[in-house]
Coordinates of C-alpha atoms and ligand atoms in Angstrom, one line a residue:
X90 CA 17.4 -16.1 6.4
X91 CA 17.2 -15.1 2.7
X92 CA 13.9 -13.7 1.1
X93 CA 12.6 -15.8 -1.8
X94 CA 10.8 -13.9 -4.0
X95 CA 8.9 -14.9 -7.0
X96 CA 11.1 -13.3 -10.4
X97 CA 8.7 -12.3 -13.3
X98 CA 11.5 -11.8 -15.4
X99 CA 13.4 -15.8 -14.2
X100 CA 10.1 -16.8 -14.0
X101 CA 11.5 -18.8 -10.8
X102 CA 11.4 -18.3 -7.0
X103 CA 15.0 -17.0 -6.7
X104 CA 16.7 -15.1 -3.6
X105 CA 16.4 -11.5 -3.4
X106 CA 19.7 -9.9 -1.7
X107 CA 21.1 -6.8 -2.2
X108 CA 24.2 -7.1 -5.2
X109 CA 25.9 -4.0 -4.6
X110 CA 26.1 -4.1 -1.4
X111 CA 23.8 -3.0 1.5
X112 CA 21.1 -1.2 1.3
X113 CA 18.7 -2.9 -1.5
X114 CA 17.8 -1.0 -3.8
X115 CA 14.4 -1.3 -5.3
X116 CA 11.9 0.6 -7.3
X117 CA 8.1 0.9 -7.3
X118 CA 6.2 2.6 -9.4
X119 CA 3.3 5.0 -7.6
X120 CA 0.3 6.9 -8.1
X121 CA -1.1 9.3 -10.7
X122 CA -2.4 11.8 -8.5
X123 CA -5.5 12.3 -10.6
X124 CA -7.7 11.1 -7.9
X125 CA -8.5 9.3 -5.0
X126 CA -7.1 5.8 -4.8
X127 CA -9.1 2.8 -4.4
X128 CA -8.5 -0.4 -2.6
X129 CA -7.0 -1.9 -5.6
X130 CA -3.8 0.7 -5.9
X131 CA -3.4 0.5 -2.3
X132 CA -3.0 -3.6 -2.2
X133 CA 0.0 -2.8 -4.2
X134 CA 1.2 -0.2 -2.2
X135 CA 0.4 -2.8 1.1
X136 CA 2.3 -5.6 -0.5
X137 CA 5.4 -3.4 -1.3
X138 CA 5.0 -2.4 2.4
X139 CA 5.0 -5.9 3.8
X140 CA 8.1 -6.3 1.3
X141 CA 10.3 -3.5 2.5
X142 CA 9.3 -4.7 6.3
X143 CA 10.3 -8.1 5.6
X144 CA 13.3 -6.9 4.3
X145 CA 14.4 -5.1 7.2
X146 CA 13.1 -7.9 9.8
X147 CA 15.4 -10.2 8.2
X148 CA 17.8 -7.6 8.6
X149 CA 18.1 -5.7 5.2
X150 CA 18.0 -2.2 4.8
X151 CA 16.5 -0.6 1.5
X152 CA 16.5 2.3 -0.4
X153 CA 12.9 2.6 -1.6
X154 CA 12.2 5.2 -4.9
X155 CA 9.1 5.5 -5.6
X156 CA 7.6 8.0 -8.5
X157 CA 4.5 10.6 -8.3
X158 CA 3.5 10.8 -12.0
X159 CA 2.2 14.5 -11.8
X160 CA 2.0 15.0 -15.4
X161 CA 0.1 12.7 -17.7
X162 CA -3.1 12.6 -20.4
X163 CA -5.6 12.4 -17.7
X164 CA -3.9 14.9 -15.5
X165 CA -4.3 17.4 -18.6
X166 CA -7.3 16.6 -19.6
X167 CA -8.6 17.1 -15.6
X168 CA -6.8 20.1 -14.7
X169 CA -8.1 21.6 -18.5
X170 CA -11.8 20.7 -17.2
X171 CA -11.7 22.3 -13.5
X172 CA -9.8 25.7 -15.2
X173 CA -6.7 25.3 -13.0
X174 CA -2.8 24.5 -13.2
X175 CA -1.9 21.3 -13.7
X176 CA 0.1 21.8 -9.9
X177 CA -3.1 23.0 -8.6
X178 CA -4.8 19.9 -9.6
X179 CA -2.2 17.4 -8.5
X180 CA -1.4 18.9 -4.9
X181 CA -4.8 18.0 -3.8
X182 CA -4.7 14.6 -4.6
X183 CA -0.9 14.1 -4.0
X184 CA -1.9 14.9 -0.2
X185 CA -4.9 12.9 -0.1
X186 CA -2.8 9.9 -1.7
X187 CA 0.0 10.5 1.3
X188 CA -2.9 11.0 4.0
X189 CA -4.1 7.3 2.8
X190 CA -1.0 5.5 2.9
X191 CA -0.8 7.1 6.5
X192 CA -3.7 6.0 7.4
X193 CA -3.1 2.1 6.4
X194 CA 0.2 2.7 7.5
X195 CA 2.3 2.0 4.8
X196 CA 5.7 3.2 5.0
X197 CA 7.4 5.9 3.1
X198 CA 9.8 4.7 0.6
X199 CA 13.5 6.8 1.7
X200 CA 12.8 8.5 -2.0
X201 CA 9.9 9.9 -3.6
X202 CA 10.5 11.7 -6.8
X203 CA 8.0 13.6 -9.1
X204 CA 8.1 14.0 -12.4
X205 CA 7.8 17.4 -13.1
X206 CA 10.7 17.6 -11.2
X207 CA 13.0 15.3 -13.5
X208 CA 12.2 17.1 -17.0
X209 CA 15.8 17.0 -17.4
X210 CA 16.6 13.8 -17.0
X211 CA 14.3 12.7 -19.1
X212 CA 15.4 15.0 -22.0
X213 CA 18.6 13.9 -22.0
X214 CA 18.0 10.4 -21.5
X215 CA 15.7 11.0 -24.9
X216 CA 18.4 12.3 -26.5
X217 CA 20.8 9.3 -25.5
X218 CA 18.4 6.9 -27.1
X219 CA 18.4 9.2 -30.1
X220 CA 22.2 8.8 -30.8
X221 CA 21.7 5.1 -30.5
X222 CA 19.5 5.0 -32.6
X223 CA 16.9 3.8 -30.5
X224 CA 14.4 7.1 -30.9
X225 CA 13.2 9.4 -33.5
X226 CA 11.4 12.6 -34.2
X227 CA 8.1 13.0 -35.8
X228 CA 7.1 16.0 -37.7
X229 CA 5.0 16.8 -35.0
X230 CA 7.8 17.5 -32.9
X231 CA 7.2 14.5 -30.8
X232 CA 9.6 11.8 -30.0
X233 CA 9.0 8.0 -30.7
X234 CA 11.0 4.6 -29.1
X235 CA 12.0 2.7 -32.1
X236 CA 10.7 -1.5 -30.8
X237 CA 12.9 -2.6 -33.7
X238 CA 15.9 -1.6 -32.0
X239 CA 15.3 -3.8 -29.3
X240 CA 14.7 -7.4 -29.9
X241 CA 14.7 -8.6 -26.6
X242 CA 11.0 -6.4 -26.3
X243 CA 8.4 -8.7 -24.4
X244 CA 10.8 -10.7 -22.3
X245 CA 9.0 -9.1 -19.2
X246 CA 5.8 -10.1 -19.7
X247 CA 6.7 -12.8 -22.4
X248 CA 4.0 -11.6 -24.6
X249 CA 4.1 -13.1 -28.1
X250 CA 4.8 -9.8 -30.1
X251 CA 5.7 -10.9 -33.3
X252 CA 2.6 -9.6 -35.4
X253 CA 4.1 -5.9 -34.6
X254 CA 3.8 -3.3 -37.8
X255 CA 7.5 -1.6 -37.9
X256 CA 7.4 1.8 -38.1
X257 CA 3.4 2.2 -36.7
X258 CA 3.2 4.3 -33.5
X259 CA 1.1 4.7 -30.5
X260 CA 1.1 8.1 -28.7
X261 CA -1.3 6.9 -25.7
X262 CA 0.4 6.2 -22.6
X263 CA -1.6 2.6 -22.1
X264 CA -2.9 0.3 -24.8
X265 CA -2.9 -3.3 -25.5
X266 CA -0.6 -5.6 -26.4
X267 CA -2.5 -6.0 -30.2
X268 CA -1.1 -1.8 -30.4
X269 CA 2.5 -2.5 -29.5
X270 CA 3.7 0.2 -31.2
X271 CA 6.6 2.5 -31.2
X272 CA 5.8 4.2 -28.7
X273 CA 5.6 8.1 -27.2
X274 CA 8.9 9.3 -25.3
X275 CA 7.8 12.9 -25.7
X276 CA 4.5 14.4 -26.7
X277 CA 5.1 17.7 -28.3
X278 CA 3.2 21.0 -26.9
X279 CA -0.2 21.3 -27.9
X280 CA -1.7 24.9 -27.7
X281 CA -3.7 25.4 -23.9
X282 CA -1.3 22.1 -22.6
X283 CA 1.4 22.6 -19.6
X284 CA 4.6 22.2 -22.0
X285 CA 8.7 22.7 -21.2
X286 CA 10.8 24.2 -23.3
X287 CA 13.9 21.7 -23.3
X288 CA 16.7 20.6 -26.1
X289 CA 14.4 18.3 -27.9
X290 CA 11.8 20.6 -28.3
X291 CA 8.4 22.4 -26.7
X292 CA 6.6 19.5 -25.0
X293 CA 5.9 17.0 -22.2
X294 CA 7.1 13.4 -20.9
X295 CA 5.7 10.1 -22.0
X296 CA 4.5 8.4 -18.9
X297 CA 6.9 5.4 -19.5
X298 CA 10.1 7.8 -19.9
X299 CA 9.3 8.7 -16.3
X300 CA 10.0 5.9 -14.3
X301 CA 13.6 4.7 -16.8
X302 CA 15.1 8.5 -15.8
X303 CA 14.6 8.7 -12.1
X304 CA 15.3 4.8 -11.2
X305 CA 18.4 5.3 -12.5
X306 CA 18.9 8.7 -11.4
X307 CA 18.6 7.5 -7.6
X308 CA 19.6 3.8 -8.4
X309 CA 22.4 3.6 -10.8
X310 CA 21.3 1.8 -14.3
X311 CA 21.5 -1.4 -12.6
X312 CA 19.1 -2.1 -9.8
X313 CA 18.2 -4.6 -7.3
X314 CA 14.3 -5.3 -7.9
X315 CA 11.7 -3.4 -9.1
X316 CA 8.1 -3.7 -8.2
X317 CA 4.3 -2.6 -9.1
X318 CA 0.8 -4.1 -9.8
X319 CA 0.3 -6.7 -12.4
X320 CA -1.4 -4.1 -15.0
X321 CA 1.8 -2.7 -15.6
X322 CA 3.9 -4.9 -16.7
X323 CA 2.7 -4.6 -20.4
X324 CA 3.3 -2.4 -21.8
X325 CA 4.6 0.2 -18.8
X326 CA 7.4 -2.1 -17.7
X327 CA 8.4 -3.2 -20.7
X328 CA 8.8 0.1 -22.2
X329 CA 11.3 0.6 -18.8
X330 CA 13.5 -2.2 -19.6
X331 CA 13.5 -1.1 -23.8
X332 CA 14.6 2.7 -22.6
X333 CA 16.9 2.2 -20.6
X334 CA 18.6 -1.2 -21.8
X335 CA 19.0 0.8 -25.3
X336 CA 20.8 2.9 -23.7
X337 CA 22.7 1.3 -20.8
X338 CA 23.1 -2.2 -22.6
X339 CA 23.3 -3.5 -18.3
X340 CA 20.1 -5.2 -17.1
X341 CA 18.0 -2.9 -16.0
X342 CA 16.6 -3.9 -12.7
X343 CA 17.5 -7.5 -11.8
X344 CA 14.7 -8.5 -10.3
X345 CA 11.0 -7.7 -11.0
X346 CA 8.6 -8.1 -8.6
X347 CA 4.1 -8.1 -9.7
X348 CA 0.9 -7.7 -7.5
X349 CA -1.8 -9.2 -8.5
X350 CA -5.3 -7.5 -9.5
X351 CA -7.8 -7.3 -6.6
X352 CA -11.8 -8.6 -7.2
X353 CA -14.6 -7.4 -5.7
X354 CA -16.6 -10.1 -4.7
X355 CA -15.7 -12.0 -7.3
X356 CA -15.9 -9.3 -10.1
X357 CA -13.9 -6.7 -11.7
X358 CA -14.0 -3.4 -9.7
X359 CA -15.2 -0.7 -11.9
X360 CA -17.4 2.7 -11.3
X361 CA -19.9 1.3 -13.6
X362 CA -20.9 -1.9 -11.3
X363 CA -21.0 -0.2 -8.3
X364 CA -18.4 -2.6 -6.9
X365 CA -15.9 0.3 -7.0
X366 CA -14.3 1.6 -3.3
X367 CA -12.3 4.3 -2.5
X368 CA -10.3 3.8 1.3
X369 CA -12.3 6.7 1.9
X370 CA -15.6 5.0 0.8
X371 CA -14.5 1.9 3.2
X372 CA -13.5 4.4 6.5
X373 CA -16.5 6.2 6.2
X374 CA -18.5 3.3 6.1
X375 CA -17.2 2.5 9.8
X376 CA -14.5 -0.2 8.7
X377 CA -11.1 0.6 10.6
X378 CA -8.2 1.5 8.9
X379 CA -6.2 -1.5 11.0
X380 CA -9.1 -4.0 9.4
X381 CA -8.5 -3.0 5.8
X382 CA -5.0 -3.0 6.1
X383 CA -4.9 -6.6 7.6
X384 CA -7.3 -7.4 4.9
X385 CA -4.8 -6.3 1.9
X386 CA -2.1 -7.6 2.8
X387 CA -3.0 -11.3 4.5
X388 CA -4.0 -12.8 0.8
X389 CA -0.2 -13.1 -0.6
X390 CA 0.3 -10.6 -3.8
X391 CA 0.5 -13.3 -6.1
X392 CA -2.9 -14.9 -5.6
X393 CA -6.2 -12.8 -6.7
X394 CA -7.7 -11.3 -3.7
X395 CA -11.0 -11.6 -3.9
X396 CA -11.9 -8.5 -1.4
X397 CA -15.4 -8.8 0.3
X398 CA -17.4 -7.6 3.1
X399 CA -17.4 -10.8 5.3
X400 CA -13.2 -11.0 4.7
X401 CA -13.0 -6.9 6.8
X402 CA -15.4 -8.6 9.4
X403 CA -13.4 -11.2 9.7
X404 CA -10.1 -8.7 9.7
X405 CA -11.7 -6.7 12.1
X406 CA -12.5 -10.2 14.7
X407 CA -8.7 -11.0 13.9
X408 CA -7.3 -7.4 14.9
X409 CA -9.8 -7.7 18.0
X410 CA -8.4 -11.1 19.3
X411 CA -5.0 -9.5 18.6
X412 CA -5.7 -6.6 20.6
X413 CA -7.5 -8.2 23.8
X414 CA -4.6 -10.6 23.4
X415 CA -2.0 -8.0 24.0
X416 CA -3.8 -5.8 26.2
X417 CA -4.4 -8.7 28.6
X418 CA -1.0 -9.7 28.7
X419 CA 0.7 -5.8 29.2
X420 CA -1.8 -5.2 31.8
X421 CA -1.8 -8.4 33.6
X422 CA 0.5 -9.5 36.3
X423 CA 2.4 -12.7 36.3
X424 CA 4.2 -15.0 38.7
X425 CA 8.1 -15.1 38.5
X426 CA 9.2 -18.2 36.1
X427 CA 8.5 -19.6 33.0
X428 CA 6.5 -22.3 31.5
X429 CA 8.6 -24.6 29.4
X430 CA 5.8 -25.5 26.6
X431 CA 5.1 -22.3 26.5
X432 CA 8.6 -21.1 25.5
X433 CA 8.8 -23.4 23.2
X434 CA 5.7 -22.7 21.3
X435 CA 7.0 -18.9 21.3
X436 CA 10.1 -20.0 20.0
X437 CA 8.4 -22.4 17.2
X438 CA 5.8 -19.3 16.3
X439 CA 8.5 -16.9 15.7
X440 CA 10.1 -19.3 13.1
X441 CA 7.0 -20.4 11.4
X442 CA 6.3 -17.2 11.1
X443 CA 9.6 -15.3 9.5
X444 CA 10.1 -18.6 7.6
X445 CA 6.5 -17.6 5.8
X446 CA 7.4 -14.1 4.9
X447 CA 11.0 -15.6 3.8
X448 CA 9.1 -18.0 1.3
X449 CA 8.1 -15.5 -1.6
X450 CA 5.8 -13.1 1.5
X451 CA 3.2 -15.8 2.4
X452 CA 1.6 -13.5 4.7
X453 CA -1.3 -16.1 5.1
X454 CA 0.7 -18.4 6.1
X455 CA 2.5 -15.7 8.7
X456 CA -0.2 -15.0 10.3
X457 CA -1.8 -19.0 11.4
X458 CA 1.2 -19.3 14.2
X459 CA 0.8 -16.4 15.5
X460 CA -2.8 -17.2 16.4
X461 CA -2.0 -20.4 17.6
X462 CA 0.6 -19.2 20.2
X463 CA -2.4 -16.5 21.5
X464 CA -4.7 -19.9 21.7
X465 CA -1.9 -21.6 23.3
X466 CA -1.0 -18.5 25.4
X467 CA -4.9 -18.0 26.6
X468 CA -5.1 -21.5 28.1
X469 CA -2.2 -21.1 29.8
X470 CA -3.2 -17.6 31.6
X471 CA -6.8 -19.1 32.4
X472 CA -5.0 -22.4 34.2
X473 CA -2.5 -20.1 36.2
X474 CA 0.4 -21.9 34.2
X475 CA 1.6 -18.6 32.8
X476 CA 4.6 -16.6 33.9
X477 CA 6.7 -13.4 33.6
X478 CA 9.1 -15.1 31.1
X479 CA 6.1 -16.0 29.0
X480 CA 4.8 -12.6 29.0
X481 CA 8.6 -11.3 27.9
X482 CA 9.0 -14.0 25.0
X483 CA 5.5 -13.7 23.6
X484 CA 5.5 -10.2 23.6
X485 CA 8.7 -9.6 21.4
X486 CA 6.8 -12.5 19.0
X487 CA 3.6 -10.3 18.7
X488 CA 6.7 -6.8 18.1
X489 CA 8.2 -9.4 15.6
X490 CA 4.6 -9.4 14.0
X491 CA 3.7 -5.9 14.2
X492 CA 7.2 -4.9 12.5
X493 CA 5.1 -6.1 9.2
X494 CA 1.5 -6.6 10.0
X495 CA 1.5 -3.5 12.2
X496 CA -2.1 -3.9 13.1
X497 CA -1.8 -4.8 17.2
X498 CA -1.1 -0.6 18.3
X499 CA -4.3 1.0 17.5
X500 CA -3.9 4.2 15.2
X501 CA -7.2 3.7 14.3
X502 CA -9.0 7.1 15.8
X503 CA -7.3 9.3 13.8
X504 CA -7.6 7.9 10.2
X505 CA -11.8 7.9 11.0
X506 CA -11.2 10.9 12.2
X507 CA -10.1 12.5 9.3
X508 CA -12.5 10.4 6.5
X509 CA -15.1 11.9 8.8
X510 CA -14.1 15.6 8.1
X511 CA -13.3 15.1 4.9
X512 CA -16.5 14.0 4.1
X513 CA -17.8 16.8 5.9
X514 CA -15.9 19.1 3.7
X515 CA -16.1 17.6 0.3
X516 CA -20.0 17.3 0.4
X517 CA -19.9 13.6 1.2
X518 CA -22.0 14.0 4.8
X519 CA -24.7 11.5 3.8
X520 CA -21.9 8.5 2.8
X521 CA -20.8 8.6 6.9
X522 CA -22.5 5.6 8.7
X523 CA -24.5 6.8 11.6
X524 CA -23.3 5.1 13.9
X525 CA -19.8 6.6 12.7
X526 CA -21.0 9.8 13.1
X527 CA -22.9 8.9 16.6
X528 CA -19.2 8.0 17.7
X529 CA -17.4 10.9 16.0
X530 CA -19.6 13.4 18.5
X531 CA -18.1 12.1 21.4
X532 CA -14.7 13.3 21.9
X533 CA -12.5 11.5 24.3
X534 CA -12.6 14.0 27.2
X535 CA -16.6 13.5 27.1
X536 CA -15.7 9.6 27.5
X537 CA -13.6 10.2 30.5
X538 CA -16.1 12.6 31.7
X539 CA -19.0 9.7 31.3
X540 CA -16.9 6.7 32.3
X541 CA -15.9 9.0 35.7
X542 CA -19.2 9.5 36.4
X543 CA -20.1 6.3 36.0
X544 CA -17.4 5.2 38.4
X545 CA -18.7 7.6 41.2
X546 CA -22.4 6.2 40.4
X547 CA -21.1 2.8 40.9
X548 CA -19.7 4.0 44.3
X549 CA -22.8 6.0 45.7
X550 CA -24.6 2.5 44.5
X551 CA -26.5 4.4 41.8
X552 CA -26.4 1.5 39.7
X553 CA -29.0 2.3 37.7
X554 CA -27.4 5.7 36.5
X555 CA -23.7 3.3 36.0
X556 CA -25.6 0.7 33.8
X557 CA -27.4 3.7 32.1
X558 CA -23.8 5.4 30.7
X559 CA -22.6 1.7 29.9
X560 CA -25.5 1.5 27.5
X561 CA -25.5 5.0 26.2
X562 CA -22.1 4.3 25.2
X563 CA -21.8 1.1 24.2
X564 CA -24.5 2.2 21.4
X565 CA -21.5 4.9 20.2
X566 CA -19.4 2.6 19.7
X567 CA -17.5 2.4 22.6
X568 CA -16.6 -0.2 25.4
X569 CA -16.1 0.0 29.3
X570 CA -13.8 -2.7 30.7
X571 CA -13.6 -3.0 34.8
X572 CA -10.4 -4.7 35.8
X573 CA -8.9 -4.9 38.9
X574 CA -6.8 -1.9 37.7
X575 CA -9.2 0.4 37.2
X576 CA -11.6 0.9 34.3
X577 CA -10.6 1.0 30.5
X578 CA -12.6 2.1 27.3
X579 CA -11.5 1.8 23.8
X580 CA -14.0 2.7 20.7
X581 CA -15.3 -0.6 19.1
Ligands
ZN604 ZN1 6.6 3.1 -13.5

């Protein structure tokens, strides 16, 4: 089954298949490592996750760039104000970026290229668009797009552009579309700013510049799709196209590929109305990693998501039934034989469910069979009208799932974990919930120490000392299950 993916550039649902051949070769634009990322960079970076999992469920490969943007305005004007490197400043928030997208479990894209590593490329790409014409140099030094070389500008975002002044420039990387502007390529060197000393002169990359050299220094100058949140297709993506369609005259990237902009209960997020979360902010609150995830990535990207409270409760109830779910059915033991229905409904699930993702990555509507095959599944264990076949077919439906949900194995210690000691580290003790922190002191050896002794009280009859160690650590967070297989715990 092809994937249907909304087009921003068609404006139409069309197919998205690889044109060149296998794999598919996409583009996404990633972070400025300036500082931590908060929940709304990382439902972009979720829904290019479900995208590249979709496309290899159905049974495409991909070759997946993405960009670090480790040279920018705010990066110099940072790095300026702690006293250190520009490198210095990035590396730290480079790792904490990649320790996040671990912990949500987002996949790595096959390439990921930084810009301070691609000077070159982006100097000569400059100088390209110089001998068409298509760029100039100010006295300055700088280096400046020429938009009137390039009447097709706006048919991204199809923003009415018309009242443009010819010849007025803009040397910030963002503005609005009222300052569409020729617009910076290369800053020149200012005296204390990180500089290269290349062909066109002492000076830095334009953010936009960036992203036109190393797609098609990995891609080729035409590429499959091309992806990245809402705010940036004007005027970031825009100024991709206009740089390297000046110079290429080949579409760009054929299809493009917009997540849309998360609320916070119904607002904007933003610093200033304390609406504004960090996936560090959420962890150390005591929200799983698993829950936020689910939560991300179950409203499709191109409706709002309106993130809230009450929607990572009811991620975290989801991931639960999930969980129980699974762990009933790989611990349980089944009669030889199969129930018919049963197969059936497995059957049905698993095409609801891939036909969702293959219609433009509905993941809501992904998710609903599943849940009805566990409901389905659940009656059937607790009338004895479930068998070993069952268990086989439902399982690979619930590894179908996980391929792109990937919330049923539970990673979710070790992302805690480390929000925990980061906090620790970085000053942040008082933001860990303490009941988080109540759980964090018991390390998993202490658990099987407690549930052990527990087990022996239970033998000598002590049941008051066994009900007192349920309690003690069901207040930390974590749960004793007695089966006839012997006793499990997992943390809450
Ligand atoms: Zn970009």
């Amino acid at each position: 089954m092809p994937l249907r993916l909304f087009n921003t550039l068609s404006g139409t649902i069309d197919e998205l298949s690889p044109q060149g051949g296998q794999p598919l070769s996409m583009y996404a634009c990633g972070p400025t490592v300036y500082d931590y990322g908060h929940i709304g960079n990382f439902r972009t970076f979720l829904q290019v996750d479900v995208l590249r999992r979709t496309l290899n469920l159905l049974g495409v490969p991909v070759r997946h760039v993405m960009n670090i943007t480790d040279v920018d305005d705010k990066i110099i004007r940072n790095a300026a104000a702690a006293g250190i490197p520009i490198h210095d400043y990035t590396a730290r928030f480079e790792e904490a970026f990649f320790e996040d997208l671990d912990s949500l479990r987002v996949e790595r894209p096959e390439i990921i290229a930084r810009a301070t590593k691609h000077i070159p490329k982006m100097v000569a790409l400059i100088q390209k668009l110089a001998a068409a014409g298509a760029a100039y140099q100010t006295e300055d030094g700088s280096w400046y797009f020429r938009l009137a070389s390039f009447p097709e500008y706006g048919k991204l975002s199809k923003k009415d552009l018309s009242g443009m002044e010819d010849g007025a420039r803009v040397d910030l990387d963002e503005y609005e579309k009222d300052s569409a502007r020729d617009f910076a390529l290369w800053k020149a060197a200012k005296p204390g700013e990180t500089s290269w000393d290349t062909a066109i002169g002492r000076g830095r990359p334009g953010w936009h510049i960036e992203c036109s050299a190393m797609a098609m220094e990995y891609l080729g100058e035409s590429f499959d799709l091309h992806a990245g949140g809402e705010d940036l297709m004007f005027p970031h993506h825009e100024n991709e196209i206009a740089q390297s369609e000046s110079v290429t005259h080949k579409p760009f990237a054929r299809h493009w590929m917009h997540v849309r902009f998360l609320l916070v209960d119904g607002r904007k997020m933003s610093k200033s109305e304390g609406n504004f979360f960090t996936l560090r902010d959420l962890l150390l609150k005591g929200y799983k990693a698993s829950a936020i995830r689910l939560a991300l990535i179950s409203v499709p990207y191109r409706h709002q998501l309106n993130f809230t409270f009450d929607g990572l409760i009811e991620a975290t109830n989801a991931i639960e039934r999930l969980r129980t779910f699974h762990q009933r059915l790989t611990s349980g033991t089944f009669a030889e034989g199969a129930n018919a229905a049963l197969q059936d409904s497995a059957k049905t699930a698993q095409a609801e469910y891939v036909a969702a993702l293959s219609n433009d990555l509905n993941t809501a509507e992904a998710r609903a069979p599943i849940f009805d095959l566990i409901r389905a599944a659940n009656t059937a264990i607790d009338q004895g009208q479930f068998f070993s076949a069952d268990k086989t077919a439902i399982l690979a439906v619930l590894a179908s799932f996980d391929r792109v949900f990937d919330v049923i194995a539970d990673h979710d210690a070790e992302p805690t974990r480390r929000a925990v000691e980061w906090a620790e580290q970085s000053g942040r003790h008082a933001d860990v919930a303490p009941e988080l922190r109540a759980r964090q002191s018991l390390t998993d050896e202490a658990i099987d120490a407690l549930v052990a002794e527990r087990t022996l009280a239970k033998k000598q009859r002590n049941f008051a000392r066994a009900d007192q160690i349920r309690n003690e650590l069901a207040e930390k967070g974590i749960v004793i299950e007695d089966s006839k297989d012997g006793v499990r715990w997992k943390r809450k």
